[in-house]
Amino acid sequence: MERTAVSDTDAPNHHFRPEWAIAQLPGEGGTDWRVLFEHGSFELEIYAPRGHDPQEPHDRDEIYVVISGTGTFVNGPRRHDFKPGDLLFVPAGTVHRFEDFSDDFSTWVVFYGPIGGE
């Protein structure tokens, strides 16, 4: 996937609202994620796949905080139902994906730490 970052002039001053983040997505036919903010090893993204989740394992630890929608989260050998407000942790290198999610699904994504995980 190609990285698409929001410029410093477009990003809010360290205060990120879901409505603003979702509006940063390219929309129909574009990517379903966008880098919103970076600071050191911290990276904040918005992710809103449509239809299916094509993710591959990532090389850093990752946290999702569900903004909207419901579904099932596959995290290695575990499966969990999720809903708005849930926080999901994925260690670096773990196979994971969202399944059977509602059309309004969106989530914050936080990557942090070194390659290979903490």
JSON list of N, CA and C in Angstrom, two decimals, residues 57-60 91-95:
[
{"chain": "A", "resi": 57, "resn": "PRO", "atom": "N", "xyz": [0.07, -8.94, 7.93]},
{"chain": "A", "resi": 57, "resn": "PRO", "atom": "CA", "xyz": [0.71, -8.61, 9.20]},
{"chain": "A", "resi": 57, "resn": "PRO", "atom": "C", "xyz": [1.63, -7.40, 9.06]},
{"chain": "A", "resi": 58, "resn": "HIS", "atom": "N", "xyz": [1.71, -6.61, 10.12]},
{"chain": "A", "resi": 58, "resn": "HIS", "atom": "CA", "xyz": [2.54, -5.41, 10.13]},
{"chain": "A", "resi": 58, "resn": "HIS", "atom": "C", "xyz": [3.82, -5.66, 10.92]},
{"chain": "A", "resi": 59, "resn": "ASP", "atom": "N", "xyz": [4.83, -4.84, 10.69]},
{"chain": "A", "resi": 59, "resn": "ASP", "atom": "CA", "xyz": [6.13, -5.06, 11.33]},
{"chain": "A", "resi": 59, "resn": "ASP", "atom": "C", "xyz": [6.29, -4.32, 12.67]},
{"chain": "A", "resi": 60, "resn": "ARG", "atom": "N", "xyz": [5.25, -3.59, 13.10]},
{"chain": "A", "resi": 60, "resn": "ARG", "atom": "CA", "xyz": [5.29, -2.93, 14.41]},
{"chain": "A", "resi": 60, "resn": "ARG", "atom": "C", "xyz": [4.03, -3.26, 15.19]},
{"chain": "A", "resi": 91, "resn": "PRO", "atom": "N", "xyz": [0.14, -7.62, 18.35]},
{"chain": "A", "resi": 91, "resn": "PRO", "atom": "CA", "xyz": [1.61, -7.62, 18.35]},
{"chain": "A", "resi": 91, "resn": "PRO", "atom": "C", "xyz": [2.15, -7.65, 16.92]},
{"chain": "A", "resi": 92, "resn": "ALA", "atom": "N", "xyz": [3.32, -7.07, 16.74]},
{"chain": "A", "resi": 92, "resn": "ALA", "atom": "CA", "xyz": [3.98, -7.06, 15.42]},
{"chain": "A", "resi": 92, "resn": "ALA", "atom": "C", "xyz": [4.04, -8.48, 14.86]},
{"chain": "A", "resi": 93, "resn": "GLY", "atom": "N", "xyz": [3.79, -8.61, 13.55]},
{"chain": "A", "resi": 93, "resn": "GLY", "atom": "CA", "xyz": [3.91, -9.89, 12.86]},
{"chain": "A", "resi": 93, "resn": "GLY", "atom": "C", "xyz": [2.72, -10.81, 12.97]},
{"chain": "A", "resi": 94, "resn": "THR", "atom": "N", "xyz": [1.68, -10.42, 13.69]},
{"chain": "A", "resi": 94, "resn": "THR", "atom": "CA", "xyz": [0.51, -11.28, 13.90]},
{"chain": "A", "resi": 94, "resn": "THR", "atom": "C", "xyz": [-0.49, -11.13, 12.75]},
{"chain": "A", "resi": 95, "resn": "VAL", "atom": "N", "xyz": [-0.97, -12.25, 12.24]},
{"chain": "A", "resi": 95, "resn": "VAL", "atom": "CA", "xyz": [-2.02, -12.23, 11.22]},
{"chain": "A", "resi": 95, "resn": "VAL", "atom": "C", "xyz": [-3.29, -11.70, 11.90]}
]
